Amino acid sequence: MPELNLGLVGLGRIGQMHAANITSTAGIGTLSVFDLSEEQLSKAVADFGATAYDSLQELIGSGIDGLVIAAGTSAHASLIRAGVDAGIPVFCEKPLAPAAEVPELLEYIRHRNGVVQIGHQRRLDSGYLEAKRAFEAGELGWIHTLRAVTCDARPPAIEFLATSGGLFRDCSVHDFDILHWLTGREITSVFARGSNRGDPRIGEVGDVDTAMAMITFDDGTLGSVTASRYNGAGHDVRLEVQGSESTMVVGLDERSAFRSAEADIGFPTGTSHAEFMNRFEDAYLREMEAFTEVIRGVRSNPCTPEDAVAASAIADAAQQSLETGQPVAVHPVGQ
Ligand SMILES: NC(=O)c1ccc[n+]([C@@H]2O[C@H](COP(=O)([O-])OP(=O)(O)OC[C@H]3O[C@@H](n4cnc5c(N)ncnc54)[C@H](O)[C@@H]3O)[C@@H](O)[C@H]2O)c1
């Protein structure tokens, strides 16, 4: 099977990680890169032996087999269009695009039969996959409650928080996606609350440092999604799936970010993950492998644009509920 030549545009925080993963993924021969920043471009050449291009057009014109987009969200729509126009499969980091651009972009992709995989990496995490398998095999019975947690050990830079869209869109969107994906059910309403007990500047830029959303599914299942920027025990990502037959927990292992209140059970013994890139190291690798399989046409797309838009719509509803204090109905955009 010929090796693939992948193009990567956007070489910031997550783009450099994708560059490392692409160069260690079997079946990929060449990594070609472009970034508006000369510094980031040079770094990718030095660190990963990538071939640099001066423009997106030159990158695409070089004959790449697939385009990976890890540029900032505001650039996603135009970059996706360029990949779709060139007739090559696209992997784009979440979210698909800013909400206002979503309906037109979805239509554009559909009309041209574009193949676009979105980077909700938890769908490739072994724990979430096992919980979904167990649920679908009937091992958990019918689900009565799902409880999802995503907490950072420390807040990111205030400059980032000022433009992140809020805690639900930045962090909890991954939980909203997983709850939708795992159950295969629609989330119909969200009721959210948030608080600020840490750095007052987080409130000043319009965000909260801790939040909780109660969600209702179309079959009556209940769920909660909680997030915080101040989790002293470390980066904590978990999901409890409780059913009529059994319960399964994702993220319960030797690196779980908590300690037991029970007497000396000797668990967990490890050090908690520092942040999301360590926690999902393997899942990020798996999603790049999955993209090569999508390019070769040997697997289905693990996260479509419509899937990502559904998760963003829940996050938008949670943010609206936080701001209004009222429960908000979820209406996926452009579906
Ligand atoms: N899946 C996840 O867990 C996850 C985690 C973090 C970020 N993200 C997503 O990844 C994307 C990038 O986030 P980041 O934190 O790496 O951002 P970043 O600001 O660190 O990096 C963005 C890079 O893109 C480049 N860029 C911007 N517009 C460009 C364009 N038009 N052409 C070429 N290069 C361009 C910038 O120069 C910069 O180097 C965002 O959409 C974010 O939502 C996803």
Coordinates of C-alpha atoms in Angstrom, one line a residue, residues 15-307:
G15 CA -0.8 21.3 15.8
Q16 CA 2.7 20.5 17.0
M17 CA 1.2 17.5 18.8
H18 CA -0.5 16.3 15.6
A19 CA 2.8 16.8 13.8
A20 CA 4.5 14.4 16.3
N21 CA 1.6 11.9 16.0
I22 CA 1.5 12.0 12.2
T23 CA 5.2 11.3 11.9
S24 CA 4.8 8.3 14.2
T25 CA 1.8 6.9 12.5
A26 CA 2.3 3.8 10.3
G27 CA 1.5 4.3 6.6
I28 CA 2.3 8.0 6.5
G29 CA 5.4 8.8 4.4
T30 CA 5.6 12.6 4.3
L31 CA 4.3 15.5 6.5
S32 CA 3.8 18.8 4.6
V33 CA 3.1 21.9 6.7
F34 CA 1.9 25.5 6.5
D35 CA 1.3 28.1 9.2
L36 CA 0.9 31.8 9.1
S37 CA 3.7 32.0 11.7
E38 CA 7.2 31.6 10.3
E39 CA 8.4 30.6 13.8
Q40 CA 5.9 27.7 14.1
L41 CA 6.7 26.6 10.6
S42 CA 10.4 26.5 11.3
K43 CA 9.8 24.6 14.5
A44 CA 7.8 21.8 12.7
V45 CA 10.6 21.5 10.1
A46 CA 13.3 21.3 12.8
D47 CA 11.4 19.0 15.1
F48 CA 9.7 16.6 12.7
G49 CA 11.5 16.9 9.4
A50 CA 8.4 18.3 7.8
T51 CA 8.3 19.9 4.4
A52 CA 7.2 23.6 4.7
Y53 CA 5.1 25.5 2.2
D54 CA 4.6 29.3 2.0
S55 CA 0.8 29.1 1.4
L56 CA -2.2 26.9 1.8
Q57 CA -2.5 26.8 -2.0
E58 CA 1.1 25.5 -2.4
L59 CA 0.5 22.9 0.3
I60 CA -2.6 21.6 -1.3
G61 CA -1.0 21.8 -4.8
S62 CA 1.9 19.6 -3.6
G63 CA -0.4 16.6 -4.0
I64 CA -1.3 15.7 -0.4
D65 CA -3.7 12.8 0.3
G66 CA -5.4 14.4 3.3
L67 CA -5.5 17.8 5.0
V68 CA -5.2 18.1 8.8
I69 CA -6.5 21.4 10.2
A70 CA -5.3 22.5 13.6
A71 CA -5.5 26.3 13.0
G72 CA -7.6 28.5 15.3
T73 CA -11.4 28.0 15.1
S74 CA -12.0 31.2 13.1
A75 CA -10.0 29.8 10.2
H76 CA -11.7 26.3 10.1
A77 CA -14.4 27.1 7.6
S78 CA -12.2 28.5 4.9
L79 CA -9.6 25.8 5.3
I80 CA -12.2 23.0 5.2
R81 CA -13.6 24.5 2.0
A82 CA -10.1 24.5 0.5
G83 CA -9.7 20.8 1.3
V84 CA -13.1 19.9 0.1
D85 CA -12.6 21.8 -3.1
A86 CA -9.4 19.9 -3.8
G87 CA -11.3 16.7 -3.3
I88 CA -9.2 15.4 -0.5
P89 CA -10.4 14.1 3.0
V90 CA -10.1 16.6 5.7
F91 CA -9.4 16.2 9.5
C92 CA -10.3 19.3 11.4
E93 CA -10.0 20.1 15.1
K94 CA -13.2 20.7 17.0
P95 CA -15.3 22.7 16.8
L96 CA -16.4 22.6 13.1
A97 CA -16.6 26.4 12.9
P98 CA -18.0 29.4 14.7
A99 CA -21.8 28.9 15.1
A100 CA -22.7 31.6 12.6
E101 CA -20.8 29.9 9.8
V102 CA -22.0 26.4 10.5
P103 CA -25.3 26.1 8.4
E104 CA -23.6 27.3 5.2
L105 CA -20.5 25.2 5.8
L106 CA -22.5 22.0 6.4
E107 CA -24.4 22.7 3.2
Y108 CA -21.1 23.2 1.3
I109 CA -19.6 20.0 2.6
R110 CA -22.7 18.0 1.9
H111 CA -23.2 19.4 -1.6
R112 CA -19.7 18.4 -2.6
N113 CA -19.7 15.0 -0.8
G114 CA -16.8 16.2 1.3
V115 CA -15.2 13.8 3.8
V116 CA -14.5 15.7 7.0
Q117 CA -13.5 14.1 10.3
I118 CA -13.7 16.3 13.4
G119 CA -11.3 16.0 16.3
H120 CA -13.4 14.8 19.2
Q121 CA -10.6 12.5 20.3
R122 CA -12.5 10.9 23.2
R123 CA -14.4 8.8 20.7
L124 CA -11.1 7.0 20.1
D125 CA -10.2 6.6 23.8
S126 CA -10.2 3.0 24.9
G127 CA -12.2 3.6 28.1
Y128 CA -15.1 5.5 26.4
L129 CA -15.1 2.9 23.6
E130 CA -15.4 0.1 26.2
A131 CA -18.3 1.9 27.9
K132 CA -20.1 2.3 24.6
R133 CA -19.5 -1.3 23.7
A134 CA -20.8 -2.5 27.1
F135 CA -23.9 -0.3 26.8
E136 CA -24.7 -1.4 23.3
A137 CA -24.2 -5.1 24.3
G138 CA -26.9 -4.6 27.0
E139 CA -24.5 -5.3 29.8
L140 CA -25.5 -2.1 31.7
G141 CA -29.2 -2.5 31.1
W142 CA -31.1 0.7 30.5
I143 CA -29.2 3.8 31.6
H144 CA -30.8 5.9 34.3
T145 CA -27.9 8.4 35.0
L146 CA -24.7 9.6 33.3
R147 CA -22.2 11.8 35.3
A148 CA -19.4 13.4 33.4
V149 CA -16.5 15.3 34.8
T150 CA -13.8 17.4 33.1
C151 CA -11.5 19.4 35.4
D152 CA -8.3 21.2 34.8
A153 CA -5.7 21.3 37.6
R154 CA -5.1 25.0 37.0
P155 CA -6.7 27.7 34.8
P156 CA -5.1 28.5 31.4
A157 CA -3.9 32.0 30.6
I158 CA -6.6 34.7 31.1
E159 CA -6.0 35.8 27.5
F160 CA -7.1 32.4 26.3
L161 CA -10.1 32.4 28.6
A162 CA -11.2 35.7 27.2
T163 CA -11.7 34.2 23.7
S164 CA -12.5 30.5 24.6
G165 CA -16.3 30.9 24.4
G166 CA -16.7 29.8 28.0
L167 CA -16.1 26.7 30.1
F168 CA -18.9 24.7 28.5
R169 CA -17.7 25.3 24.9
D170 CA -14.0 24.9 25.8
C171 CA -14.1 21.9 28.1
S172 CA -17.5 20.3 28.5
V173 CA -18.1 20.1 24.8
H174 CA -16.1 16.9 24.9
D175 CA -18.5 15.5 27.5
F176 CA -21.6 16.6 25.6
D177 CA -20.2 14.9 22.6
I178 CA -19.5 11.7 24.5
L179 CA -22.9 11.5 26.1
H180 CA -24.6 12.0 22.7
W181 CA -22.3 9.4 21.0
L182 CA -22.4 6.8 23.8
T183 CA -26.1 6.7 24.2
G184 CA -27.1 7.4 20.6
R185 CA -29.8 9.6 22.0
E186 CA -30.6 13.3 21.5
I187 CA -30.2 15.7 24.4
T188 CA -33.3 17.9 24.6
S189 CA -32.6 20.4 27.4
V190 CA -29.9 21.8 29.6
F191 CA -30.0 23.6 32.9
A192 CA -26.7 25.1 34.0
R193 CA -25.1 27.0 36.9
G194 CA -21.7 28.4 37.3
S195 CA -19.5 30.0 39.9
N196 CA -16.3 32.0 40.4
R197 CA -14.3 31.4 43.5
G198 CA -10.8 31.6 42.0
D199 CA -9.1 34.4 40.1
P200 CA -11.6 37.3 39.8
R201 CA -10.3 38.0 36.3
I202 CA -12.0 34.9 35.0
G203 CA -15.4 36.5 35.9
E204 CA -14.2 39.8 34.5
V205 CA -13.7 38.2 31.0
G206 CA -17.2 36.8 31.3
D207 CA -16.4 33.2 32.2
V208 CA -16.9 31.0 35.2
D209 CA -14.2 28.8 36.8
T210 CA -16.6 26.0 37.8
A211 CA -19.9 24.9 36.2
M212 CA -22.5 22.2 36.2
A213 CA -25.1 21.3 33.7
M214 CA -28.0 19.0 34.2
I215 CA -29.1 17.5 31.0
T216 CA -32.2 15.6 29.8
F217 CA -32.3 13.1 27.0
D218 CA -35.2 12.5 24.7
D219 CA -35.9 9.1 26.4
G220 CA -35.9 10.6 29.9
T221 CA -32.4 9.6 30.8
L222 CA -30.7 12.2 33.1
G223 CA -27.1 13.4 33.0
S224 CA -24.8 15.8 34.7
V225 CA -21.7 17.5 33.3
T226 CA -19.4 19.3 35.6
A227 CA -16.2 21.2 35.0
S228 CA -13.7 23.3 37.0
R229 CA -10.5 25.1 36.3
Y230 CA -9.3 24.6 39.9
N231 CA -8.9 20.9 40.6
G232 CA -6.0 20.5 43.1
A233 CA -5.9 16.7 42.7
G234 CA -4.9 17.1 39.0
H235 CA -6.5 16.9 35.6
D236 CA -9.7 14.8 36.1
V237 CA -11.7 13.3 33.3
R238 CA -14.3 10.7 34.2
L239 CA -17.7 9.3 33.2
E240 CA -20.0 7.2 35.3
V241 CA -22.6 5.3 33.3
Q242 CA -25.2 3.9 35.7
G243 CA -27.7 1.4 34.3
S244 CA -30.5 -0.9 35.6
E245 CA -28.0 -3.9 35.3
S246 CA -24.6 -2.5 36.0
T247 CA -22.4 0.6 36.3
M248 CA -19.3 1.4 34.3
V249 CA -16.7 4.1 35.1
V250 CA -14.4 5.6 32.5
G251 CA -11.2 7.2 33.9
L252 CA -11.0 5.1 37.1
D253 CA -7.5 3.8 37.1
E254 CA -4.2 4.2 38.9
R255 CA -3.8 7.8 37.6
S256 CA -7.3 9.0 38.7
A257 CA -7.2 12.4 40.2
F258 CA -8.6 11.7 43.7
R259 CA -7.9 9.7 46.8
S260 CA -10.2 7.4 48.6
A261 CA -11.7 8.3 51.9
E262 CA -11.9 4.6 52.8
A263 CA -9.1 3.2 55.0
D264 CA -5.9 2.4 53.1
I265 CA -7.3 0.6 50.0
G266 CA -4.0 1.4 48.2
F267 CA -5.7 3.0 45.2
P268 CA -5.0 4.9 43.2
T269 CA -1.2 4.7 43.5
G270 CA -0.1 6.7 40.4
T271 CA 0.4 10.4 39.7
S272 CA -2.6 12.2 38.1
H273 CA -2.3 13.5 34.5
A274 CA -1.1 17.1 34.2
E275 CA -3.5 18.1 31.4
F276 CA -5.6 16.9 28.5
M277 CA -2.7 16.2 26.2
N278 CA -1.3 13.6 28.6
R279 CA -4.7 12.1 29.5
F280 CA -5.6 11.6 25.8
E281 CA -2.2 10.9 24.4
D282 CA -3.3 7.5 23.1
A283 CA -6.6 8.8 21.8
Y284 CA -5.0 11.5 19.8
L285 CA -2.7 8.9 18.2
R286 CA -5.7 6.7 17.5
E287 CA -7.7 9.5 15.8
M288 CA -4.8 10.2 13.4
E289 CA -4.6 6.4 12.6
A290 CA -8.4 6.6 12.1
F291 CA -7.9 9.5 9.7
T292 CA -5.5 7.4 7.6
E293 CA -8.1 4.7 7.4
V294 CA -10.8 7.2 6.5
I295 CA -8.5 8.4 3.7
R296 CA -8.0 4.8 2.5
G297 CA -11.7 4.2 2.7
V298 CA -11.4 1.2 5.1
R299 CA -13.3 2.7 8.0
S300 CA -16.3 5.0 8.6
N301 CA -15.8 8.5 9.8
P302 CA -15.6 8.4 13.6
C303 CA -16.9 12.0 14.0
T304 CA -18.8 13.7 11.3
P305 CA -19.4 17.5 11.0
E306 CA -23.0 16.9 12.0
D307 CA -21.8 15.0 15.2

